[in-house]
Amino acid sequence: DTGVSQDPRHKITKRGQNVTFRCDPISEHNRLYWYRQTLGQGPEFLTYFQNEAQLEKSRLLSDRFSAERPKGSFSTLEIQRTEQGDSAMYLCASSSSRILGEQYFGPGTRLTVT
Amino acid sequence: KQEVTQIPAALSVPEGENLVLNCSFTDSAIYNLQWFRQDPGKGLTSLLLIQSSQREQTSGRLNASLDKSSGRSTLYIAASQPGDSATYLCAVNKADSVNYGGSQGNLIFGKGTKLSVKP
């Protein structure tokens, strides 16, 4: 088990472009979460999947954001028409519903919108 | 609305000192509380998880306590080392209001305490 992985680790894009990030959770974990972290702040929750079902979405997840977990394994987070305010670290975490909620985080994807 | 506050925002100590980091939360209806470590530009490393029914958890030089009724948790670090320098975050996992005792999933974080341990 190699832990939670995320790809890419860094992404620089121009305003208005679309970007997609990938998260591979720990293999036996059925829950997957996306968070966003800006400089000097704690991570903020974006959305959460149990298996392939998206069960909760934050109001931070505007219409330009979409997340999927099509087969209950890896997940993608897409941002359309990026804005400079989207610049942040995007963190993915996973957990098992059998292990009382402890979440394990990946290394994050650092997005810079120029 | 659950809010998590961490005090102090930054702390600098000499190597070898014992220290306490504080975390407070406004709603005592939590499922568990997790302490994390974050190195600059990196993801989060889970340090300790305390269930709402527990009072404390220990791992090596780390000890975390939880007083749910007063909305407080502390992280105690014994004999600090320069390698402990990082930002420490606490996060609460709110209780499931529909199915009490279950977890709704998302963590609510404080802003962290940036710790610097000087040799």
PDB file of C-alpha atoms in Angstrom:
ATOM      1  CA  ASP A   1       0.000   0.000   0.000  1.00  0.00           C
ATOM      2  CA  THR A   2       1.565   3.240  -1.164  1.00  0.00           C
ATOM      3  CA  GLY A   3      -0.916   5.655   0.354  1.00  0.00           C
ATOM      4  CA  VAL A   4      -2.986   8.301  -1.379  1.00  0.00           C
ATOM      5  CA  SER A   5      -1.468   9.600  -4.610  1.00  0.00           C
ATOM      6  CA  GLN A   6      -2.332  12.698  -6.625  1.00  0.00           C
ATOM      7  CA  ASP A   7      -1.415  13.775 -10.127  1.00  0.00           C
ATOM      8  CA  PRO A   8      -0.100  16.204 -11.183  1.00  0.00           C
ATOM      9  CA  ARG A   9       1.780  17.607  -8.211  1.00  0.00           C
ATOM     10  CA  HIS A  10       1.973  21.053  -9.777  1.00  0.00           C
ATOM     11  CA  LYS A  11      -0.097  22.724 -12.481  1.00  0.00           C
ATOM     12  CA  ILE A  12       0.324  26.170 -13.960  1.00  0.00           C
ATOM     13  CA  THR A  13      -2.441  27.312 -16.245  1.00  0.00           C
ATOM     14  CA  LYS A  14      -3.712  30.494 -17.815  1.00  0.00           C
ATOM     15  CA  ARG A  15      -6.962  32.039 -16.723  1.00  0.00           C
ATOM     16  CA  GLY A  16      -9.899  30.622 -18.627  1.00  0.00           C
ATOM     17  CA  GLN A  17      -8.358  27.201 -19.255  1.00  0.00           C
ATOM     18  CA  ASN A  18      -9.774  23.949 -17.916  1.00  0.00           C
ATOM     19  CA  VAL A  19      -7.762  21.707 -15.611  1.00  0.00           C
ATOM     20  CA  THR A  20      -8.280  18.190 -14.301  1.00  0.00           C
ATOM     21  CA  PHE A  21      -6.673  16.569 -11.283  1.00  0.00           C
ATOM     22  CA  ARG A  22      -6.573  12.907 -10.371  1.00  0.00           C
ATOM     23  CA  CYS A  23      -6.595  11.194  -6.984  1.00  0.00           C
ATOM     24  CA  ASP A  24      -5.915   7.521  -6.293  1.00  0.00           C
ATOM     25  CA  PRO A  25      -7.011   6.578  -2.771  1.00  0.00           C
ATOM     26  CA  ILE A  26      -5.694   3.814  -0.545  1.00  0.00           C
ATOM     27  CA  SER A  27      -6.968   0.691  -2.267  1.00  0.00           C
ATOM     28  CA  GLU A  28      -9.343  -0.640   0.376  1.00  0.00           C
ATOM     29  CA  HIS A  29     -10.826   2.752   1.262  1.00  0.00           C
ATOM     30  CA  ASN A  30     -14.385   3.364   0.097  1.00  0.00           C
ATOM     31  CA  ARG A  31     -14.551   7.061   1.067  1.00  0.00           C
ATOM     32  CA  LEU A  32     -12.786   9.813  -0.860  1.00  0.00           C
ATOM     33  CA  TYR A  33     -12.682  13.534  -0.087  1.00  0.00           C
ATOM     34  CA  TRP A  34     -11.490  16.669  -1.868  1.00  0.00           C
ATOM     35  CA  TYR A  35     -10.302  19.741   0.024  1.00  0.00           C
ATOM     36  CA  ARG A  36      -8.824  23.087  -1.024  1.00  0.00           C
ATOM     37  CA  GLN A  37      -6.157  24.933   0.941  1.00  0.00           C
ATOM     38  CA  THR A  38      -4.992  28.497   0.410  1.00  0.00           C
ATOM     39  CA  LEU A  39      -1.892  30.038   1.935  1.00  0.00           C
ATOM     40  CA  GLY A  40      -2.061  30.395   5.708  1.00  0.00           C
ATOM     41  CA  GLN A  41      -5.415  28.659   5.980  1.00  0.00           C
ATOM     42  CA  GLY A  42      -6.540  25.200   6.960  1.00  0.00           C
ATOM     43  CA  PRO A  43      -7.986  22.942   4.265  1.00  0.00           C
ATOM     44  CA  GLU A  44     -11.632  23.544   3.347  1.00  0.00           C
ATOM     45  CA  PHE A  45     -13.944  20.726   2.384  1.00  0.00           C
ATOM     46  CA  LEU A  46     -15.137  20.575  -1.237  1.00  0.00           C
ATOM     47  CA  THR A  47     -16.842  17.228  -1.778  1.00  0.00           C
ATOM     48  CA  TYR A  48     -17.028  13.625  -0.592  1.00  0.00           C
ATOM     49  CA  PHE A  49     -17.713  10.242  -2.204  1.00  0.00           C
ATOM     50  CA  GLN A  50     -18.686   6.938  -0.717  1.00  0.00           C
ATOM     51  CA  ASN A  51     -17.867   4.363  -3.365  1.00  0.00           C
ATOM     52  CA  GLU A  52     -19.044   5.992  -6.606  1.00  0.00           C
ATOM     53  CA  ALA A  53     -21.782   8.123  -5.016  1.00  0.00           C
ATOM     54  CA  GLN A  54     -21.108  11.796  -4.397  1.00  0.00           C
ATOM     55  CA  LEU A  55     -22.797  12.300  -1.025  1.00  0.00           C
ATOM     56  CA  GLU A  56     -21.936  15.842  -0.029  1.00  0.00           C
ATOM     57  CA  LYS A  57     -20.829  19.031  -1.771  1.00  0.00           C
ATOM     58  CA  SER A  58     -19.692  22.278  -0.171  1.00  0.00           C
ATOM     59  CA  ARG A  59     -21.060  25.628  -1.279  1.00  0.00           C
ATOM     60  CA  LEU A  60     -17.435  26.326  -2.271  1.00  0.00           C
ATOM     61  CA  LEU A  61     -17.937  23.918  -5.168  1.00  0.00           C
ATOM     62  CA  SER A  62     -19.249  26.349  -7.762  1.00  0.00           C
ATOM     63  CA  ASP A  63     -20.744  25.339 -11.112  1.00  0.00           C
ATOM     64  CA  ARG A  64     -17.258  25.472 -12.624  1.00  0.00           C
ATOM     65  CA  PHE A  65     -16.130  22.571 -10.439  1.00  0.00           C
ATOM     66  CA  SER A  66     -17.077  18.964 -11.035  1.00  0.00           C
ATOM     67  CA  ALA A  67     -15.853  15.778  -9.410  1.00  0.00           C
ATOM     68  CA  GLU A  68     -16.341  12.175 -10.379  1.00  0.00           C
ATOM     69  CA  ARG A  69     -15.493   8.741  -9.061  1.00  0.00           C
ATOM     70  CA  PRO A  70     -16.867   6.554 -11.829  1.00  0.00           C
ATOM     71  CA  LYS A  71     -15.898   3.107 -10.587  1.00  0.00           C
ATOM     72  CA  GLY A  72     -15.527   3.799  -6.899  1.00  0.00           C
ATOM     73  CA  SER A  73     -11.739   3.802  -7.172  1.00  0.00           C
ATOM     74  CA  PHE A  74      -9.839   6.879  -8.440  1.00  0.00           C
ATOM     75  CA  SER A  75     -11.463  10.299  -8.603  1.00  0.00           C
ATOM     76  CA  THR A  76     -11.060  13.342 -10.829  1.00  0.00           C
ATOM     77  CA  LEU A  77     -11.670  16.989 -10.008  1.00  0.00           C
ATOM     78  CA  GLU A  78     -12.177  19.313 -12.967  1.00  0.00           C
ATOM     79  CA  ILE A  79     -12.179  23.091 -12.876  1.00  0.00           C
ATOM     80  CA  GLN A  80     -13.570  24.829 -15.936  1.00  0.00           C
ATOM     81  CA  ARG A  81     -12.742  28.394 -16.982  1.00  0.00           C
ATOM     82  CA  THR A  82     -10.157  28.791 -14.235  1.00  0.00           C
ATOM     83  CA  GLU A  83      -9.892  32.080 -12.365  1.00  0.00           C
ATOM     84  CA  GLN A  84      -6.964  33.494 -10.400  1.00  0.00           C
ATOM     85  CA  GLY A  85      -8.923  32.863  -7.212  1.00  0.00           C
ATOM     86  CA  ASP A  86      -8.745  29.134  -7.946  1.00  0.00           C
ATOM     87  CA  SER A  87      -5.024  29.153  -7.202  1.00  0.00           C
ATOM     88  CA  ALA A  88      -4.600  26.869  -4.220  1.00  0.00           C
ATOM     89  CA  MET A  89      -3.441  23.453  -3.069  1.00  0.00           C
ATOM     90  CA  TYR A  90      -6.021  20.779  -3.865  1.00  0.00           C
ATOM     91  CA  LEU A  91      -5.863  17.912  -1.404  1.00  0.00           C
ATOM     92  CA  CYS A  92      -7.402  14.474  -1.656  1.00  0.00           C
ATOM     93  CA  ALA A  93      -8.009  12.181   1.296  1.00  0.00           C
ATOM     94  CA  SER A  94      -9.447   8.721   1.757  1.00  0.00           C
ATOM     95  CA  SER A  95     -10.828   6.691   4.609  1.00  0.00           C
ATOM     96  CA  SER A  96     -12.523   3.433   5.341  1.00  0.00           C
ATOM     97  CA  SER A  97     -15.965   3.522   6.859  1.00  0.00           C
ATOM     98  CA  ARG A  98     -14.857   0.577   8.986  1.00  0.00           C
ATOM     99  CA  ILE A  99     -12.002   2.490  10.628  1.00  0.00           C
ATOM    100  CA  LEU A 100     -13.990   5.162  12.405  1.00  0.00           C
ATOM    101  CA  GLY A 101     -13.300   8.043  10.067  1.00  0.00           C
ATOM    102  CA  GLU A 102      -9.519   8.518  10.142  1.00  0.00           C
ATOM    103  CA  GLN A 103      -8.584  10.318   6.943  1.00  0.00           C
ATOM    104  CA  TYR A 104      -5.302   9.879   5.089  1.00  0.00           C
ATOM    105  CA  PHE A 105      -4.165  12.665   2.799  1.00  0.00           C
ATOM    106  CA  GLY A 106      -2.246  12.706  -0.446  1.00  0.00           C
ATOM    107  CA  PRO A 107       0.593  15.117  -1.286  1.00  0.00           C
ATOM    108  CA  GLY A 108      -1.734  17.578  -2.998  1.00  0.00           C
ATOM    109  CA  THR A 109      -1.827  19.330  -6.375  1.00  0.00           C
ATOM    110  CA  ARG A 110      -0.585  22.908  -6.360  1.00  0.00           C
ATOM    111  CA  LEU A 111      -2.570  24.957  -8.921  1.00  0.00           C
ATOM    112  CA  THR A 112      -1.341  28.350 -10.085  1.00  0.00           C
ATOM    113  CA  VAL A 113      -3.612  30.347 -12.383  1.00  0.00           C
ATOM    114  CA  THR A 114      -1.827  33.175 -14.187  1.00  0.00           C
TER     115      THR A 114
ATOM    116  CA  LYS B   1     -21.902  26.316  12.424  1.00  0.00           C
ATOM    117  CA  GLN B   2     -18.800  24.498  13.643  1.00  0.00           C
ATOM    118  CA  GLU B   3     -15.695  26.685  13.958  1.00  0.00           C
ATOM    119  CA  VAL B   4     -12.227  25.495  14.929  1.00  0.00           C
ATOM    120  CA  THR B   5      -9.641  27.817  16.423  1.00  0.00           C
ATOM    121  CA  GLN B   6      -5.984  27.121  17.089  1.00  0.00           C
ATOM    122  CA  ILE B   7      -3.840  29.112  19.468  1.00  0.00           C
ATOM    123  CA  PRO B   8      -1.111  30.232  19.157  1.00  0.00           C
ATOM    124  CA  ALA B   9      -0.805  30.865  15.419  1.00  0.00           C
ATOM    125  CA  ALA B  10       2.977  30.517  15.679  1.00  0.00           C
ATOM    126  CA  LEU B  11       5.349  29.235  18.318  1.00  0.00           C
ATOM    127  CA  SER B  12       9.139  29.205  18.549  1.00  0.00           C
ATOM    128  CA  VAL B  13      10.882  27.111  21.195  1.00  0.00           C
ATOM    129  CA  PRO B  14      14.411  25.885  21.902  1.00  0.00           C
ATOM    130  CA  GLU B  15      15.187  22.236  21.297  1.00  0.00           C
ATOM    131  CA  GLY B  16      14.305  19.940  24.187  1.00  0.00           C
ATOM    132  CA  GLU B  17      11.402  21.965  25.490  1.00  0.00           C
ATOM    133  CA  ASN B  18       8.005  20.405  26.166  1.00  0.00           C
ATOM    134  CA  LEU B  19       5.134  22.289  24.534  1.00  0.00           C
ATOM    135  CA  VAL B  20       1.359  22.380  24.218  1.00  0.00           C
ATOM    136  CA  LEU B  21      -0.696  23.336  21.186  1.00  0.00           C
ATOM    137  CA  ASN B  22      -4.330  24.281  21.692  1.00  0.00           C
ATOM    138  CA  CYS B  23      -7.429  23.650  19.621  1.00  0.00           C
ATOM    139  CA  SER B  24     -10.981  24.738  20.416  1.00  0.00           C
ATOM    140  CA  PHE B  25     -14.260  24.042  18.632  1.00  0.00           C
ATOM    141  CA  THR B  26     -17.677  25.623  19.028  1.00  0.00           C
ATOM    142  CA  ASP B  27     -20.012  22.622  18.615  1.00  0.00           C
ATOM    143  CA  SER B  28     -19.421  19.665  20.924  1.00  0.00           C
ATOM    144  CA  ALA B  29     -21.347  17.278  18.631  1.00  0.00           C
ATOM    145  CA  ILE B  30     -18.270  15.786  17.043  1.00  0.00           C
ATOM    146  CA  TYR B  31     -17.539  12.242  15.908  1.00  0.00           C
ATOM    147  CA  ASN B  32     -13.782  12.465  16.310  1.00  0.00           C
ATOM    148  CA  LEU B  33     -10.873  14.889  16.256  1.00  0.00           C
ATOM    149  CA  GLN B  34      -7.676  14.482  14.288  1.00  0.00           C
ATOM    150  CA  TRP B  35      -4.292  16.172  14.656  1.00  0.00           C
ATOM    151  CA  PHE B  36      -2.157  16.548  11.541  1.00  0.00           C
ATOM    152  CA  ARG B  37       1.302  17.736  10.685  1.00  0.00           C
ATOM    153  CA  GLN B  38       2.001  19.661   7.458  1.00  0.00           C
ATOM    154  CA  ASP B  39       5.459  20.472   6.141  1.00  0.00           C
ATOM    155  CA  PRO B  40       5.779  23.459   3.758  1.00  0.00           C
ATOM    156  CA  GLY B  41       4.254  22.750   0.358  1.00  0.00           C
ATOM    157  CA  LYS B  42       3.315  19.204   1.333  1.00  0.00           C
ATOM    158  CA  GLY B  43       0.200  17.230   2.163  1.00  0.00           C
ATOM    159  CA  LEU B  44      -1.050  16.387   5.637  1.00  0.00           C
ATOM    160  CA  THR B  45       0.308  13.585   7.822  1.00  0.00           C
ATOM    161  CA  SER B  46      -2.114  12.172  10.379  1.00  0.00           C
ATOM    162  CA  LEU B  47      -0.615  12.188  13.873  1.00  0.00           C
ATOM    163  CA  LEU B  48      -3.394  11.177  16.234  1.00  0.00           C
ATOM    164  CA  LEU B  49      -7.105  10.446  16.071  1.00  0.00           C
ATOM    165  CA  ILE B  50      -9.294  10.765  19.162  1.00  0.00           C
ATOM    166  CA  GLN B  51     -12.812   9.369  19.105  1.00  0.00           C
ATOM    167  CA  SER B  52     -15.516  11.414  20.829  1.00  0.00           C
ATOM    168  CA  SER B  53     -15.755   8.781  23.582  1.00  0.00           C
ATOM    169  CA  GLN B  54     -12.020   8.956  24.345  1.00  0.00           C
ATOM    170  CA  ARG B  55     -10.115  11.366  26.559  1.00  0.00           C
ATOM    171  CA  GLU B  56      -6.625  11.024  25.122  1.00  0.00           C
ATOM    172  CA  GLN B  57      -4.355   9.255  22.660  1.00  0.00           C
ATOM    173  CA  THR B  58      -0.591   8.814  22.725  1.00  0.00           C
ATOM    174  CA  SER B  59       1.969   8.103  20.045  1.00  0.00           C
ATOM    175  CA  GLY B  60       5.640   8.311  20.947  1.00  0.00           C
ATOM    176  CA  ARG B  61       6.419  11.831  22.155  1.00  0.00           C
ATOM    177  CA  LEU B  62       2.935  13.041  21.241  1.00  0.00           C
ATOM    178  CA  ASN B  63      -0.112  13.069  23.486  1.00  0.00           C
ATOM    179  CA  ALA B  64      -3.467  14.479  22.473  1.00  0.00           C
ATOM    180  CA  SER B  65      -6.324  15.102  24.878  1.00  0.00           C
ATOM    181  CA  LEU B  66      -9.985  15.810  24.236  1.00  0.00           C
ATOM    182  CA  ASP B  67     -12.526  17.546  26.460  1.00  0.00           C
ATOM    183  CA  LYS B  68     -15.640  17.445  24.322  1.00  0.00           C
ATOM    184  CA  SER B  69     -17.909  19.215  26.801  1.00  0.00           C
ATOM    185  CA  SER B  70     -15.688  22.283  26.878  1.00  0.00           C
ATOM    186  CA  GLY B  71     -14.830  22.081  23.184  1.00  0.00           C
ATOM    187  CA  ARG B  72     -11.076  21.755  23.638  1.00  0.00           C
ATOM    188  CA  SER B  73      -8.197  19.565  22.578  1.00  0.00           C
ATOM    189  CA  THR B  74      -4.504  19.867  23.263  1.00  0.00           C
ATOM    190  CA  LEU B  75      -1.484  18.348  21.562  1.00  0.00           C
ATOM    191  CA  TYR B  76       1.457  17.860  23.897  1.00  0.00           C
ATOM    192  CA  ILE B  77       4.900  17.378  22.358  1.00  0.00           C
ATOM    193  CA  ALA B  78       7.607  16.156  24.713  1.00  0.00           C
ATOM    194  CA  ALA B  79      11.308  16.888  24.303  1.00  0.00           C
ATOM    195  CA  SER B  80      10.875  18.853  21.075  1.00  0.00           C
ATOM    196  CA  GLN B  81      13.378  18.412  18.228  1.00  0.00           C
ATOM    197  CA  PRO B  82      14.216  20.573  15.192  1.00  0.00           C
ATOM    198  CA  GLY B  83      12.573  17.894  13.037  1.00  0.00           C
ATOM    199  CA  ASP B  84       9.264  18.697  14.754  1.00  0.00           C
ATOM    200  CA  SER B  85       9.227  22.076  12.988  1.00  0.00           C
ATOM    201  CA  ALA B  86       6.068  22.174  10.879  1.00  0.00           C
ATOM    202  CA  THR B  87       2.492  23.441  10.934  1.00  0.00           C
ATOM    203  CA  TYR B  88       0.175  21.455  13.177  1.00  0.00           C
ATOM    204  CA  LEU B  89      -3.516  21.352  12.269  1.00  0.00           C
ATOM    205  CA  CYS B  90      -6.451  20.055  14.222  1.00  0.00           C
ATOM    206  CA  ALA B  91      -9.695  19.022  12.555  1.00  0.00           C
ATOM    207  CA  VAL B  92     -13.068  17.869  13.827  1.00  0.00           C
ATOM    208  CA  ASN B  93     -15.312  15.373  12.114  1.00  0.00           C
ATOM    209  CA  LYS B  94     -18.891  16.315  12.813  1.00  0.00           C
ATOM    210  CA  ALA B  95     -21.431  13.842  14.044  1.00  0.00           C
ATOM    211  CA  ASP B  96     -24.083  12.585  11.674  1.00  0.00           C
ATOM    212  CA  SER B  97     -27.292  14.357  12.665  1.00  0.00           C
ATOM    213  CA  VAL B  98     -29.433  11.730  10.917  1.00  0.00           C
ATOM    214  CA  ASN B  99     -27.631   8.639  12.113  1.00  0.00           C
ATOM    215  CA  TYR B 100     -26.013   9.727  15.369  1.00  0.00           C
ATOM    216  CA  GLY B 101     -22.660   8.121  15.960  1.00  0.00           C
ATOM    217  CA  GLY B 102     -21.873   7.823  12.291  1.00  0.00           C
ATOM    218  CA  SER B 103     -19.654  10.266  10.463  1.00  0.00           C
ATOM    219  CA  GLN B 104     -20.785  12.700   7.805  1.00  0.00           C
ATOM    220  CA  GLY B 105     -17.284  12.625   6.452  1.00  0.00           C
ATOM    221  CA  ASN B 106     -15.910  16.089   6.031  1.00  0.00           C
ATOM    222  CA  LEU B 107     -13.308  17.511   8.382  1.00  0.00           C
ATOM    223  CA  ILE B 108     -13.443  21.098   9.634  1.00  0.00           C
ATOM    224  CA  PHE B 109      -9.955  22.476  10.165  1.00  0.00           C
ATOM    225  CA  GLY B 110      -8.361  25.197  12.207  1.00  0.00           C
ATOM    226  CA  LYS B 111      -5.786  27.478  10.608  1.00  0.00           C
ATOM    227  CA  GLY B 112      -2.926  25.681  12.288  1.00  0.00           C
ATOM    228  CA  THR B 113      -0.050  26.477  14.608  1.00  0.00           C
ATOM    229  CA  LYS B 114       3.327  26.993  12.927  1.00  0.00           C
ATOM    230  CA  LEU B 115       5.970  25.470  15.189  1.00  0.00           C
ATOM    231  CA  SER B 116       9.670  26.253  14.956  1.00  0.00           C
ATOM    232  CA  VAL B 117      12.092  24.300  17.142  1.00  0.00           C
ATOM    233  CA  LYS B 118      15.520  25.901  17.236  1.00  0.00           C
ATOM    234  CA  PRO B 119      18.673  23.819  17.778  1.00  0.00           C
TER     235      PRO B 119
END
